[in-house]
XYZ file of C-alpha atoms in Angstrom:
517
model
C 35.112 -38.254 90.192
C 37.542 -35.414 89.617
C 40.440 -37.176 91.077
C 39.486 -40.358 89.014
C 39.303 -39.458 86.052
C 42.675 -36.945 86.074
C 44.482 -40.051 87.171
C 43.494 -42.227 84.551
C 44.508 -39.330 82.585
C 47.834 -39.313 83.746
C 48.456 -43.376 83.306
C 46.896 -43.767 80.291
C 48.891 -41.203 78.763
C 51.594 -41.759 79.971
C 52.131 -45.898 79.144
C 50.959 -44.127 75.243
C 54.265 -41.340 75.275
C 56.608 -43.986 76.595
C 55.570 -46.350 74.209
C 56.506 -43.079 71.476
C 59.571 -42.445 72.960
C 61.078 -45.706 72.225
C 60.383 -45.537 68.566
C 60.409 -41.976 68.325
C 64.590 -42.698 68.506
C 64.529 -45.692 66.750
C 62.622 -42.956 64.132
C 65.593 -40.925 64.715
C 67.828 -42.949 64.546
C 67.211 -44.190 61.443
C 65.848 -41.391 60.023
C 69.733 -39.000 60.469
C 70.927 -42.719 58.979
C 69.453 -42.829 55.514
C 68.897 -39.002 55.277
C 71.134 -36.788 56.689
C 70.861 -34.067 59.312
C 69.683 -31.475 56.889
C 66.740 -33.203 56.134
C 66.234 -32.850 59.760
C 66.119 -29.180 59.825
C 63.508 -29.006 56.916
C 61.573 -30.919 58.766
C 62.165 -27.901 61.806
C 61.922 -24.663 59.425
C 58.951 -26.019 58.052
C 57.046 -27.045 61.656
C 57.823 -22.779 62.670
C 56.489 -21.620 58.993
C 53.442 -23.326 59.647
C 52.922 -23.214 63.406
C 53.537 -19.738 62.170
C 49.938 -19.083 59.983
C 48.261 -21.322 63.113
C 48.405 -17.475 64.615
C 45.527 -16.799 63.142
C 43.602 -19.586 64.985
C 44.165 -16.116 67.063
C 42.520 -18.256 70.912
C 39.618 -19.252 69.697
C 39.879 -22.988 70.547
C 40.872 -21.883 73.840
C 38.824 -19.542 74.406
C 35.621 -21.837 73.599
C 36.705 -24.628 75.276
C 36.826 -22.793 78.181
C 33.434 -21.876 78.272
C 32.713 -25.393 78.295
C 33.525 -26.673 80.887
C 30.460 -24.855 83.199
C 27.591 -26.918 80.667
C 29.645 -30.046 80.917
C 29.465 -29.923 84.569
C 25.512 -29.097 84.832
C 24.804 -31.592 81.353
C 23.789 -28.427 79.738
C 23.464 -30.142 76.505
C 22.022 -27.133 74.178
C 24.597 -24.662 75.730
C 27.291 -27.805 74.448
C 25.999 -28.660 71.093
C 25.979 -24.546 70.258
C 29.686 -24.304 71.135
C 30.576 -26.858 69.263
C 28.866 -26.143 66.069
C 30.167 -23.151 66.347
C 32.997 -24.492 67.301
C 33.283 -26.663 64.114
C 32.088 -23.510 62.182
C 35.690 -21.066 63.188
C 38.130 -24.071 62.194
C 36.206 -25.102 58.992
C 36.169 -21.325 57.680
C 39.866 -20.771 59.480
C 41.243 -24.032 57.172
C 40.255 -21.964 54.790
C 42.423 -18.679 55.500
C 45.719 -20.570 56.488
C 45.395 -23.301 52.941
C 45.416 -19.378 51.700
C 48.339 -17.391 53.965
C 50.095 -21.142 53.191
C 50.254 -20.007 49.200
C 51.258 -16.392 50.049
C 54.425 -17.874 52.369
C 55.457 -19.612 49.666
C 57.389 -17.704 48.005
C 58.951 -16.420 50.074
C 60.646 -20.090 51.495
C 63.578 -19.933 49.813
C 65.162 -16.313 52.351
C 64.481 -18.425 54.966
C 67.207 -21.397 54.522
C 70.479 -19.583 54.825
C 73.379 -20.988 52.183
C 70.357 -22.602 50.267
C 69.118 -26.259 51.022
C 70.585 -29.498 49.265
C 67.207 -31.069 49.622
C 65.237 -31.320 46.932
C 61.372 -31.236 45.906
C 61.288 -28.631 48.730
C 57.802 -27.162 47.404
C 56.053 -31.065 47.206
C 57.751 -31.139 50.709
C 55.551 -27.403 51.690
C 52.521 -28.357 50.299
C 52.453 -32.052 52.512
C 53.275 -30.021 55.215
C 50.458 -28.104 54.976
C 47.561 -30.430 54.027
C 48.419 -31.293 57.550
C 48.043 -28.905 59.146
C 44.782 -27.766 57.776
C 44.184 -31.677 58.504
C 44.466 -30.695 61.853
C 41.315 -28.452 61.548
C 38.564 -30.450 60.253
C 37.773 -32.041 63.882
C 39.749 -30.257 66.463
C 36.688 -29.869 68.005
C 35.220 -32.709 69.042
C 38.903 -33.179 70.812
C 38.658 -29.905 72.863
C 35.187 -31.324 73.599
C 36.087 -34.798 74.570
C 39.477 -33.124 76.322
C 37.141 -30.985 78.486
C 34.947 -32.757 79.785
C 38.331 -34.346 81.707
C 37.663 -38.485 79.228
C 40.916 -37.992 76.912
C 42.060 -41.303 78.395
C 38.977 -42.761 75.917
C 41.250 -42.012 72.605
C 44.397 -42.340 74.335
C 44.247 -45.600 73.671
C 43.423 -45.765 69.776
C 46.185 -42.736 69.131
C 48.001 -44.950 70.135
C 47.452 -47.661 67.916
C 47.806 -44.936 64.877
C 51.317 -43.775 66.030
C 52.539 -46.985 66.343
C 51.383 -47.784 62.641
C 52.764 -44.202 61.643
C 56.149 -44.834 63.077
C 56.609 -48.812 62.386
C 55.463 -47.172 58.634
C 58.327 -44.818 57.987
C 60.755 -46.792 59.448
C 59.849 -49.347 57.123
C 59.623 -46.957 54.012
C 63.245 -45.043 54.576
C 65.060 -48.640 55.293
C 63.244 -49.543 51.848
C 63.414 -46.277 50.106
C 65.236 -43.543 51.898
C 62.284 -41.509 50.130
C 61.382 -38.358 52.599
C 58.533 -37.973 50.332
C 57.419 -41.629 50.654
C 57.857 -40.751 54.324
C 55.649 -37.910 55.212
C 52.599 -39.096 52.646
C 52.604 -42.110 54.779
C 52.245 -40.320 57.840
C 49.044 -38.246 56.411
C 47.272 -40.756 55.238
C 47.257 -42.805 58.410
C 47.182 -39.022 60.099
C 43.393 -39.305 57.665
C 42.258 -42.581 58.997
C 43.421 -41.334 62.835
C 41.356 -38.559 62.421
C 38.091 -40.643 61.025
C 38.103 -43.271 63.615
C 38.780 -40.520 66.765
C 35.799 -38.013 65.122
C 33.702 -41.739 65.224
C 34.820 -42.702 68.444
C 33.267 -39.192 69.612
C 30.126 -38.998 67.939
C 29.303 -42.365 69.292
C 30.246 -41.315 73.392
C 28.423 -37.457 72.637
C 26.082 -38.748 70.138
C 23.698 -35.336 70.564
C 26.706 -33.397 68.332
C 25.256 -34.975 65.523
C 21.790 -33.071 65.723
C 21.310 -31.038 62.685
C 19.191 -28.525 64.321
C 21.560 -24.974 64.195
C 21.663 -23.708 67.226
C 23.212 -19.977 68.923
C 25.449 -18.993 71.784
C 23.618 -16.419 74.296
C 25.014 -13.302 73.764
C 26.882 -12.993 77.302
C 28.883 -16.302 76.317
C 29.446 -15.058 72.957
C 30.667 -11.712 74.651
C 32.903 -12.786 76.382
C 34.017 -15.392 73.448
C 34.989 -11.755 72.107
C 37.232 -10.628 74.539
C 39.069 -13.513 74.580
C 40.285 -14.052 71.650
C 40.855 -10.852 71.116
C 43.026 -11.379 73.893
C 44.350 -14.531 73.291
C 45.385 -13.739 69.157
C 48.190 -10.896 71.507
C 49.102 -14.217 73.830
C 49.437 -16.850 71.121
C 51.248 -14.219 68.626
C 53.707 -13.986 71.868
C 54.041 -17.408 72.345
C 55.056 -18.308 69.273
C 57.729 -14.908 67.969
C 58.892 -16.301 71.998
C 58.940 -20.557 71.433
C 58.203 -21.094 68.109
C 60.725 -18.765 66.104
C 64.373 -20.541 66.940
C 64.382 -22.787 63.624
C 63.793 -20.210 62.277
C 65.839 -17.457 63.192
C 69.692 -20.854 63.272
C 68.029 -21.193 59.540
C 68.135 -17.575 58.784
C 71.588 -16.237 60.913
C 73.520 -19.796 61.130
C 72.095 -22.737 59.031
C 70.102 -25.855 57.753
C 71.992 -27.860 59.085
C 72.458 -26.601 62.377
C 68.342 -26.824 62.527
C 68.632 -30.239 62.333
C 71.609 -30.182 64.900
C 69.471 -28.305 67.168
C 66.850 -30.461 67.086
C 68.162 -33.712 68.119
C 68.118 -31.298 71.267
C 64.489 -30.772 71.156
C 63.767 -33.564 70.434
C 64.845 -35.254 73.547
C 63.489 -32.394 75.333
C 60.952 -32.397 74.197
C 59.800 -36.844 73.997
C 60.620 -36.422 78.496
C 57.988 -33.411 78.060
C 55.717 -35.372 76.448
C 56.435 -37.540 79.559
C 55.207 -35.395 81.509
C 52.673 -33.322 80.282
C 49.952 -36.283 80.598
C 50.246 -35.633 84.328
C 50.378 -32.077 84.508
C 47.942 -32.108 81.602
C 46.127 -35.225 83.073
C 45.793 -32.362 86.254
C 44.679 -29.538 83.547
C 41.643 -31.011 82.706
C 40.616 -31.429 85.894
C 41.769 -27.538 86.753
C 38.945 -26.007 85.103
C 35.819 -27.667 86.910
C 38.175 -26.974 89.969
C 37.802 -23.515 88.937
C 34.062 -23.412 88.093
C 33.140 -25.465 91.570
C 35.085 -24.708 94.456
C 36.109 -21.631 96.804
C 38.801 -19.786 96.405
C 40.820 -21.444 99.268
C 40.089 -25.230 97.651
C 41.860 -23.138 94.638
C 44.709 -22.030 96.624
C 45.049 -25.758 97.818
C 44.786 -27.841 95.458
C 47.315 -25.424 93.446
C 50.054 -25.673 95.913
C 49.769 -29.830 95.484
C 50.682 -28.791 91.484
C 53.326 -26.498 92.357
C 55.223 -29.005 94.922
C 54.889 -31.339 91.514
C 55.396 -29.365 88.760
C 58.952 -27.975 90.830
C 59.563 -32.142 91.988
C 59.155 -33.336 87.968
C 61.304 -29.840 86.170
C 63.403 -29.768 89.113
C 64.767 -33.793 88.635
C 64.436 -34.111 84.563
C 66.825 -31.371 84.668
C 69.362 -33.124 86.781
C 68.866 -35.442 84.495
C 69.223 -34.245 81.502
C 71.907 -32.404 82.639
C 74.154 -35.700 83.734
C 71.747 -38.153 80.487
C 71.789 -35.584 77.686
C 75.396 -35.463 75.734
C 75.707 -38.594 76.663
C 73.367 -40.394 75.001
C 73.368 -38.084 71.768
C 76.697 -39.092 71.533
C 75.818 -42.992 72.868
C 72.951 -42.564 69.790
C 73.832 -40.695 67.203
C 77.272 -39.632 67.246
C 79.920 -36.872 69.153
C 80.042 -35.161 65.758
C 76.063 -34.195 66.728
C 76.823 -32.711 69.586
C 76.019 -28.826 69.822
C 78.721 -26.575 72.638
C 78.540 -26.995 76.801
C 77.466 -22.819 76.570
C 74.432 -23.989 74.100
C 73.702 -26.803 75.942
C 73.185 -25.137 79.414
C 70.724 -23.249 77.501
C 68.821 -25.149 76.397
C 68.878 -26.440 79.537
C 67.346 -23.326 81.269
C 65.217 -22.791 79.469
C 63.501 -25.835 79.697
C 63.424 -25.464 83.591
C 62.168 -21.981 82.704
C 59.452 -23.161 81.086
C 58.061 -26.656 82.947
C 58.623 -24.058 86.171
C 55.310 -21.917 84.934
C 53.469 -24.967 83.792
C 51.170 -24.812 86.679
C 50.811 -20.915 86.602
C 49.802 -21.057 83.467
C 47.567 -24.198 83.802
C 45.365 -22.246 86.599
C 45.317 -18.905 84.508
C 44.210 -20.095 81.308
C 41.766 -22.052 83.149
C 40.598 -20.156 84.981
C 40.271 -17.668 81.803
C 42.639 -14.963 82.520
C 43.009 -13.896 79.098
C 42.945 -10.331 79.072
C 44.579 -8.723 82.185
C 47.474 -9.752 80.324
C 47.174 -9.680 76.278
C 49.960 -6.881 75.803
C 52.072 -8.557 78.017
C 53.469 -11.645 75.193
C 54.008 -8.327 72.140
C 55.973 -7.167 74.484
C 58.051 -10.479 75.413
C 58.253 -11.548 72.380
C 60.216 -7.726 71.035
C 62.225 -8.533 73.790
C 62.880 -12.144 72.572
C 63.335 -11.382 69.243
C 65.592 -8.183 69.182
C 68.077 -9.774 71.805
C 68.037 -13.328 69.707
C 68.950 -10.989 67.126
C 71.853 -9.438 68.332
C 73.148 -11.900 70.651
C 73.379 -13.843 67.736
C 76.358 -12.129 66.519
C 78.668 -13.287 69.713
C 77.002 -15.968 70.910
C 75.945 -17.866 67.473
C 72.898 -20.307 68.068
C 73.553 -19.931 71.842
C 72.907 -16.606 71.786
C 69.238 -17.134 69.537
C 68.751 -18.894 72.869
C 69.180 -16.122 75.351
C 66.847 -14.533 73.463
C 64.329 -16.492 75.438
C 65.362 -16.636 78.643
C 66.179 -13.008 78.936
C 62.237 -12.560 77.531
C 60.855 -14.998 79.858
C 62.540 -13.904 82.705
C 62.237 -9.979 82.499
C 57.913 -11.045 82.265
C 55.999 -13.730 82.031
C 57.876 -15.177 85.053
C 56.317 -12.462 87.484
C 52.977 -11.417 85.129
C 51.523 -14.266 85.585
C 52.044 -15.602 89.004
C 50.407 -12.099 90.190
C 47.711 -12.273 87.901
C 46.561 -16.135 89.661
C 48.033 -14.996 92.693
C 45.303 -11.734 92.916
C 42.498 -12.669 90.481
C 41.984 -17.027 91.982
C 43.690 -16.643 94.982
C 43.784 -12.553 96.649
C 46.848 -13.338 98.004
C 50.098 -12.113 97.610
C 52.456 -13.195 94.521
C 55.314 -12.533 96.576
C 54.436 -16.275 99.110
C 54.217 -17.564 95.036
C 58.217 -15.849 94.686
C 59.476 -17.469 98.259
C 58.621 -21.227 96.714
C 60.561 -20.631 93.705
C 63.619 -19.566 95.152
C 63.215 -22.094 97.744
C 62.490 -25.050 94.784
C 65.609 -23.550 92.332
C 67.329 -23.618 95.502
C 67.154 -27.527 96.225
C 67.568 -27.975 92.549
C 70.405 -26.378 91.955
C 71.743 -28.374 95.526
C 70.525 -31.954 95.202
C 72.145 -30.987 91.251
C 75.290 -30.683 92.699
C 75.110 -33.714 94.373
C 73.579 -36.262 91.993
C 76.555 -35.080 89.787
C 79.079 -35.456 91.930
C 78.118 -39.155 92.243
C 77.761 -39.327 88.423
C 80.928 -37.826 87.536
C 82.347 -40.907 89.921
C 80.633 -43.334 87.235
C 83.469 -44.068 84.488
C 81.718 -47.035 82.333
C 80.932 -45.573 79.078
C 79.147 -47.050 76.377
C 74.617 -48.175 77.361
C 75.924 -50.002 80.645
C 77.557 -46.263 81.936
C 73.760 -44.272 80.874
C 71.490 -46.725 83.059
C 73.909 -46.306 86.233
C 73.764 -42.839 85.103
C 70.290 -43.304 85.150
C 69.259 -44.552 88.078
C 71.628 -42.460 90.174
C 69.674 -39.171 88.526
C 66.917 -41.115 89.024
C 66.882 -42.319 92.620
C 69.589 -39.860 94.451
C 67.230 -36.277 93.897
C 63.430 -38.111 95.012
C 65.760 -39.495 97.924
C 66.653 -35.812 98.767
C 63.395 -33.900 98.209
C 61.517 -37.183 99.811
C 63.911 -36.145 103.133
C 62.369 -32.332 102.652
C 59.227 -32.111 102.002
C 57.608 -35.780 103.170
C 55.952 -33.347 106.467
C 54.693 -31.321 103.784
C 51.174 -31.051 103.496
C 51.263 -30.988 100.179
C 52.685 -34.662 99.828
C 51.040 -36.009 102.643
C 47.278 -34.716 100.173
C 48.957 -36.795 97.236
C 49.948 -39.917 99.182
C 46.022 -39.412 100.631
C 44.521 -39.412 96.835
C 46.744 -42.383 95.683
C 46.047 -44.241 99.028
C 42.306 -43.405 98.562
C 42.423 -44.268 94.834
C 44.309 -47.648 95.267
C 42.092 -48.992 98.145
C 38.994 -47.631 96.193
C 40.282 -49.604 92.841
C 41.589 -52.818 95.761
C 44.736 -52.548 92.710
C 46.641 -55.026 94.982
C 43.704 -57.169 96.136
C 43.685 -57.086 92.203
C 47.418 -58.310 91.420
C 46.803 -60.623 94.289
C 44.641 -62.402 92.645
C 46.272 -62.150 88.810
C 48.842 -63.975 90.919
C 47.004 -66.556 92.397
C 45.275 -67.751 89.185
C 48.674 -67.858 87.715
């Protein structure tokens, strides 16, 4: 059941993201053509500013979700209800606090925009962003319940419909009116409807959570929640300073327009990550259940499988992006919207470093390891911000991004791995890094071969992109298959897929469908 739910979550989420990604590229093109890059910069800046306010959440949601895995596995309804009620109450309070903080922060908004901005009605735009941020808290307890239960795929089809509706509506508004405020209002209106609809679906699936009877959590869980929330609050601050401040620093030290140019790169990488996240996230949804029910040996076996999947995905993707991201932007938006080569390389390095940590972070969070490294993110954020502020003077935009690279390598890369290997697997972390550097070497080697083949293609335009894209997908995967086809991890993956195909009689269903036609 655990594997089946993972595969369902992965397949449905990938299908959803493919549609959203295609619509996203059309939407971005229409956005730039009608509003320009400065509005993109405002979009990115306000998103980062409001992410800062979300630090107030302090990891409450993550900690409650961690505590939901066991009662869901045991079908312990009273404990589930108690946790969901607590989640709802705390998030309602948080929504009020964040609104108050948003009012306090508003007068300082102009300081974050170097050389000012030509965007009008910034006050209205800001509070529309604030409203959407607050609305997202009101049904968060329901999304967390269904995701912790490995049933996220239930909402996926509805989210796909709402995302298509939102994107198409926003494109129409921009083409017809060129009005950014109306663009945002359409988005928030559909977001409200989406929240109400999905909330109804969750209520129908878990009718017992609608009870008016008040349930209380036991002392052990309460103590665990308090401890974890304190630790996660520090983690969230550190994560925000490392990952969420780039747009603010770029806007403050360079310009709002530079945020817009940078956001084209991050949008493409973000869309690609959205296609990848269902794979890692679909597996991750089952890891909490795995850790709660299996022994250390089984956990280590599954970790190695997820580690290989993690490397395979991000190794191929970084090769793909190196050869295609800039040619795609040039074809899609024009070469006057490209960043310098050094900045591009640093963006890819940060993407790879972040992606390669996914398997470790998944096991760490699902095992509830929050307190042991609670001060590490604070130190990491100090290193990141200090490095960025110093290096921006010498390297400009790429200097800001170098801060993220340096802080990642100095601390979390090895600290998080050490905690997972020591506490979950009872093994030396050296085993992790042996594979890490092996995987890195294979990525570089496969990248050199693939890039050399791509450089032999002299066809420009869309056809050239397609040919290079095929090379970037086929060549690295062939190399990896040749290297790993005898590995235990790849055999495990093959057996899982074969078992799923046989159990669901996929090829038999396809054959019957063909015969019916």
